[in-house]
Short mmCIF file of C-alpha atoms in Angstrom, two decimals:
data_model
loop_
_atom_site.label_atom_id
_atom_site.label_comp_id
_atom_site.label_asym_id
_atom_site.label_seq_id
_atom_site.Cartn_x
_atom_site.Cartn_y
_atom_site.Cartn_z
CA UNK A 8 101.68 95.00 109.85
CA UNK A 9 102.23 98.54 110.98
CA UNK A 10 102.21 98.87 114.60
CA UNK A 11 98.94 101.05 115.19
CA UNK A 12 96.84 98.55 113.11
CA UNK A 13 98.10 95.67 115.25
CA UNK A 14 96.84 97.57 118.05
CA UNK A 15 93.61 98.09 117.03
CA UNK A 16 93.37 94.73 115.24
CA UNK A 17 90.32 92.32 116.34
CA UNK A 18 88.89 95.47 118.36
CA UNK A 19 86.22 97.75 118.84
CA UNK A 20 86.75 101.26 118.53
CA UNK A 21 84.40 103.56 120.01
CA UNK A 22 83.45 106.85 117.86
CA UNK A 23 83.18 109.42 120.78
CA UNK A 24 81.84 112.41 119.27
CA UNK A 25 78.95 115.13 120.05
CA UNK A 26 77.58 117.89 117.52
CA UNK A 27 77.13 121.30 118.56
CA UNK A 28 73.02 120.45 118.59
CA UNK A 29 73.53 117.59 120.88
CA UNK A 30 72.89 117.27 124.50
CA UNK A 31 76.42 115.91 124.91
CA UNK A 32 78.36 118.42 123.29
CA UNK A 33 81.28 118.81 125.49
CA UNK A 34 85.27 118.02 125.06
CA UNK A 35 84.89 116.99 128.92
CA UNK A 36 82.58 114.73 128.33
CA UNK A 37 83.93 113.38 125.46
CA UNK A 38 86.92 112.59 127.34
CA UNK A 39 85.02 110.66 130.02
CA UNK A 40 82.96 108.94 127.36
CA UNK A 41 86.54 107.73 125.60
CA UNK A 42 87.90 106.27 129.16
CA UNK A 43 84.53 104.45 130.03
CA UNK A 44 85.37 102.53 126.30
CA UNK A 45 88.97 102.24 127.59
CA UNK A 46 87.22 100.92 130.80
CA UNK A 47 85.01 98.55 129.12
CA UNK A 48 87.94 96.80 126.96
CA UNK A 49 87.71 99.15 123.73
CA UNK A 50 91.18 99.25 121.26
CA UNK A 51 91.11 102.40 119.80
CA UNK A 52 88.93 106.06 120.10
CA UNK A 53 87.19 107.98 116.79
CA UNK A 54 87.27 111.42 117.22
CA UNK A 55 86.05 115.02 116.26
CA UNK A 56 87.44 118.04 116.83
CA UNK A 57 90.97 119.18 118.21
CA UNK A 58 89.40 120.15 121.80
CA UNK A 59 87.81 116.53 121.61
CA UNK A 60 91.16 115.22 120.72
CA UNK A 61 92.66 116.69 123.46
CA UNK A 62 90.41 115.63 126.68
CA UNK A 63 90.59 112.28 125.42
CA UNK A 64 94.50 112.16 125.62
CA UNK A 65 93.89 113.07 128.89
CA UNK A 66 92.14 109.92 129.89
CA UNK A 67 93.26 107.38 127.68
CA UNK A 68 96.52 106.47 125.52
CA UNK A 69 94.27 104.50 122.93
CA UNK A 70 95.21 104.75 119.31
CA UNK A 71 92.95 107.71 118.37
CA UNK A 72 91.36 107.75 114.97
CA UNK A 73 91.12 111.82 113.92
CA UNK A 74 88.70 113.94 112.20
CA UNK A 75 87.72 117.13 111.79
CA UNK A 76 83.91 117.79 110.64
CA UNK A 77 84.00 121.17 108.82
CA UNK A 78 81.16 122.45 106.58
CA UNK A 79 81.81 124.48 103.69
CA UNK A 80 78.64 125.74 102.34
CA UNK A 81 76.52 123.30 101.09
CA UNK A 82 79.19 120.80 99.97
CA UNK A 83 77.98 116.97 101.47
CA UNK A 84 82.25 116.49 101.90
CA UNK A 85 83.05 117.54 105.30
CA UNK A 86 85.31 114.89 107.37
CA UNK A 87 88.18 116.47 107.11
CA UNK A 88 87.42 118.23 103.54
CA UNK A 89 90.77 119.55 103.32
CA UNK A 90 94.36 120.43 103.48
CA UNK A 91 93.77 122.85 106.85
CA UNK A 92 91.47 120.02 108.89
CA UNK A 93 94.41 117.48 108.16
CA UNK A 94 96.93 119.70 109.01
CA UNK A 95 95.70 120.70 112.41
CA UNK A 96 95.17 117.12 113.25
CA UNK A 97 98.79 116.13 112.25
CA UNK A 98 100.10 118.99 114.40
CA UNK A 99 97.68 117.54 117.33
CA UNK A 100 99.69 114.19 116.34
CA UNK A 101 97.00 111.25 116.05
CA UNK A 102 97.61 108.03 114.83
CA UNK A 103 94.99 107.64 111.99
CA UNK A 104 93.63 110.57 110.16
CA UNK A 105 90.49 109.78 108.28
CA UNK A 106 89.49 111.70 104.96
CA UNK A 107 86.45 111.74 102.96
CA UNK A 108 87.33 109.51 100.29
CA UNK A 109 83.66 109.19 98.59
CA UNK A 110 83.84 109.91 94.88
CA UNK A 111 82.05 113.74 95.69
CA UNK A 112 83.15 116.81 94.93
CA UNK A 113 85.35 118.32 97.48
CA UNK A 114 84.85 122.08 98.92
CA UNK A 115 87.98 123.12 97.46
CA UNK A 116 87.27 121.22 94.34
CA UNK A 117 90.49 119.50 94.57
CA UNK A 118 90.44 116.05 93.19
CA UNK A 119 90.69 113.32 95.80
CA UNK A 120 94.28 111.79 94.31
CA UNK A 121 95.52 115.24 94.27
CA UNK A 122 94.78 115.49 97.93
CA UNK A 123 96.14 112.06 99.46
CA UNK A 124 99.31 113.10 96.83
CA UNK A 125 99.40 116.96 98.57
CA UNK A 126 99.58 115.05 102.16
CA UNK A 127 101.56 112.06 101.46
CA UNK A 128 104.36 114.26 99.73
CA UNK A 129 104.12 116.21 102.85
CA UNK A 130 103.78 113.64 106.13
CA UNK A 131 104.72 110.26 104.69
CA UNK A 132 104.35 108.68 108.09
CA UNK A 133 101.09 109.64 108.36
CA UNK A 134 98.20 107.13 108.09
CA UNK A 135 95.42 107.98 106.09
CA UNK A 136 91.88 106.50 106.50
CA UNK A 137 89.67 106.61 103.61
CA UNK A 138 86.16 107.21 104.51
CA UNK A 139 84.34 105.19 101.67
CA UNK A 140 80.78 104.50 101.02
CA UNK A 141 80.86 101.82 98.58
CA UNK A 142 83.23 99.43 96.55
CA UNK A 143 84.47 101.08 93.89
CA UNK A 144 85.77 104.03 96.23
CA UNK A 145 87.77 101.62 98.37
CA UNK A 146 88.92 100.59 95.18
CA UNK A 147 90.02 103.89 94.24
CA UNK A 148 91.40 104.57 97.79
CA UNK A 149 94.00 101.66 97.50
CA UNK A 150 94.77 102.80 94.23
CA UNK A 151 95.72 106.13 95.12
CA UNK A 152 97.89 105.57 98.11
CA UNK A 153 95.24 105.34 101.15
CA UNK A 154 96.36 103.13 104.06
CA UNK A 155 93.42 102.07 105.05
CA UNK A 156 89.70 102.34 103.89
CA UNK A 157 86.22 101.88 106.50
CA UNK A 158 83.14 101.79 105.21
CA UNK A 159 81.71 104.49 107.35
CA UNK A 160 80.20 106.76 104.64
CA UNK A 161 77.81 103.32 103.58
CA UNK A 162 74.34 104.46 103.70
CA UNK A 163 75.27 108.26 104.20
CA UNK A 164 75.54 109.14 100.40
CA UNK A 165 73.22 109.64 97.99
CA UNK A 166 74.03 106.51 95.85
CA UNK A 167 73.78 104.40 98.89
CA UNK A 168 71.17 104.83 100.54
CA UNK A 169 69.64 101.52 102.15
CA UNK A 170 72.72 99.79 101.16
CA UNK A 171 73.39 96.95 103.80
CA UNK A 172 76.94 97.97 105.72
CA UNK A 173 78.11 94.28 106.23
CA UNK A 174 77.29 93.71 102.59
CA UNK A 175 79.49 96.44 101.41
CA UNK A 176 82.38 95.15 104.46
CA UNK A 177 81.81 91.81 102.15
CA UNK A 178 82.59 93.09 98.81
CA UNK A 179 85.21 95.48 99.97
CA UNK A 180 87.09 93.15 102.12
CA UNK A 181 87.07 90.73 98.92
CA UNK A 182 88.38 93.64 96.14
CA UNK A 183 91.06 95.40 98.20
CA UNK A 184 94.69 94.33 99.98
CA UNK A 185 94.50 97.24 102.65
CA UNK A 186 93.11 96.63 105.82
CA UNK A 187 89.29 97.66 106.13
CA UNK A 188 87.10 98.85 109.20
CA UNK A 189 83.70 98.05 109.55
CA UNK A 190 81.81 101.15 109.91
CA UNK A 191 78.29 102.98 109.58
CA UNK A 192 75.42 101.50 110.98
CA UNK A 193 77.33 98.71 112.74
CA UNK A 194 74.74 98.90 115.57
CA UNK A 195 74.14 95.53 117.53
CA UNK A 196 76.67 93.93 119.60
CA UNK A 197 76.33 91.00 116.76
CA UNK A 198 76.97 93.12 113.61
CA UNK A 199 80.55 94.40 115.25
CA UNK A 200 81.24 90.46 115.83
CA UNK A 201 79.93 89.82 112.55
CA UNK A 202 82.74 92.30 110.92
CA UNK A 203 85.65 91.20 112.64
CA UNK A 204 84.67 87.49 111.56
CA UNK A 205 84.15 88.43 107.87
CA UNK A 206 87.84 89.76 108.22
CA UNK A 207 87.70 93.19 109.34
CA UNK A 208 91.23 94.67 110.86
CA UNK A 209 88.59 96.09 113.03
CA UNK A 210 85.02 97.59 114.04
CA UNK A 211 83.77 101.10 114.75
CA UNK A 212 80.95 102.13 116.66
CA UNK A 213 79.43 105.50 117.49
CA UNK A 214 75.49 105.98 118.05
CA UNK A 215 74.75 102.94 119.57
CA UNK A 216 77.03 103.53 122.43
CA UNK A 217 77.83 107.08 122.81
CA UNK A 218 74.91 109.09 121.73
CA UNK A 219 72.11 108.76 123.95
CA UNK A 220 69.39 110.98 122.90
CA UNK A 221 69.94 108.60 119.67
CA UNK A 222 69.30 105.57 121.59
CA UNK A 223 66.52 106.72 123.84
CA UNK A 224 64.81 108.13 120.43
CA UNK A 225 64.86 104.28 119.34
CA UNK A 226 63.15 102.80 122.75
CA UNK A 227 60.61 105.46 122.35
CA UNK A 228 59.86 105.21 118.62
CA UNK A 229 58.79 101.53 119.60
CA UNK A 230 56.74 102.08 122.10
CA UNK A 231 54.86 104.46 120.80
CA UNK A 232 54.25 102.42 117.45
CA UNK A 233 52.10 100.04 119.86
#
């Protein structure tokens, strides 16, 4: 097995990541969020943004899982939509760059093969993370030349909605020879545990641990339905 998914294999990795619109939205605290999961026994980091990228290096040499969340118009592709994101995060040098690979159309309406070909012809050494939402797409993803799919997008697309995450982990895990990571809506201590048993390489997890107004919102939305 390659070397960076031994790593990360049987671990958590902890998405650290704050929008512009969130109360967290600094690379500094980013950083500190990625060494208090480095702290806490975490094996890898999920991250946004070069500047994010870059803090977090600073305080911790976990394998780092890249992205780069651009909009382009109204397109519903936008982890790392295309050619530039993935080039700036190859020149930052991570160890995983993850791509939508959801069966959308992309912002430069290049087809999805045509883009893992443009990058693998390019950086053959570079791992490639298809972000999928559904079987069929991680189908697709092995088929094309992705190293690795995670089922991050489940629940996020239009033609999953209300889909069950470890139900989709399931049925991937059973129709693909690539390693998978459980992701999306992985929330509870026992869903992550619940991945890694069903055969995960390994489990993401963002919201639940690194996005407090998110949680508080939870706690309050309870109490006030009393």
């Amino acid at each position: 097995m390659n070397q960076v998914f031994d790593k990360i294999k049987g671990k958590l990795i902890v998405s650290c990541q704050a929008l512009i619109d969130e109360p967290l939205y600094s690379s500094f605290i980013m950083g500190r969020m990625a060494l208090a999961a480095s702290q806490a026994g975490a094996g890898g980091i999920r991250a946004n943004t070069i500047p994010d990228i870059q803090e977090i290096k600073k305080n911790t040499n976990l394998p780092i899982i890249g992205i780069i969340k651009k909009n382009y118009g109204d397109c519903n592709v936008y982890i790392s939509p295309t050619i530039k994101e993935v080039e700036e995060l190859i020149k930052e040098v991570v160890d995983i760059i993850a791509i939508d690979a959801t069966n959308r159309e992309r912002p430069d309406k290049i087809k999805l093969k045509d883009f893992v070909k443009s990058i693998k012809d390019k950086y053959p050494s570079q791992i490639i993370m298809g972000d999928i939402s559904n079987v069929s797409e991680a189908i697709y993803a092995e088929q094309i030349g992705i190293d690795i799919v995670g089922t991050t997008l489940c629940g996020y697309t239009d033609y999953t909605k209300g889909n069950d995450p470890l139900s989709t982990l399931e049925e991937v895990l059973k129709s693909v020879k690539i390693p998978v990571i459980g992701e999306g809506n992985l929330d509870t201590p026992n869903k992550a545990k619940k991945a890694i048993e069903m055969g995960a390489l390994a489990v993401v997890v963002g919201g639940a641990i690194t996005r407090p107004k998110q949680i508080a919102e939870k706690f309050v939305k309870a109490i006030e339905s009393l």
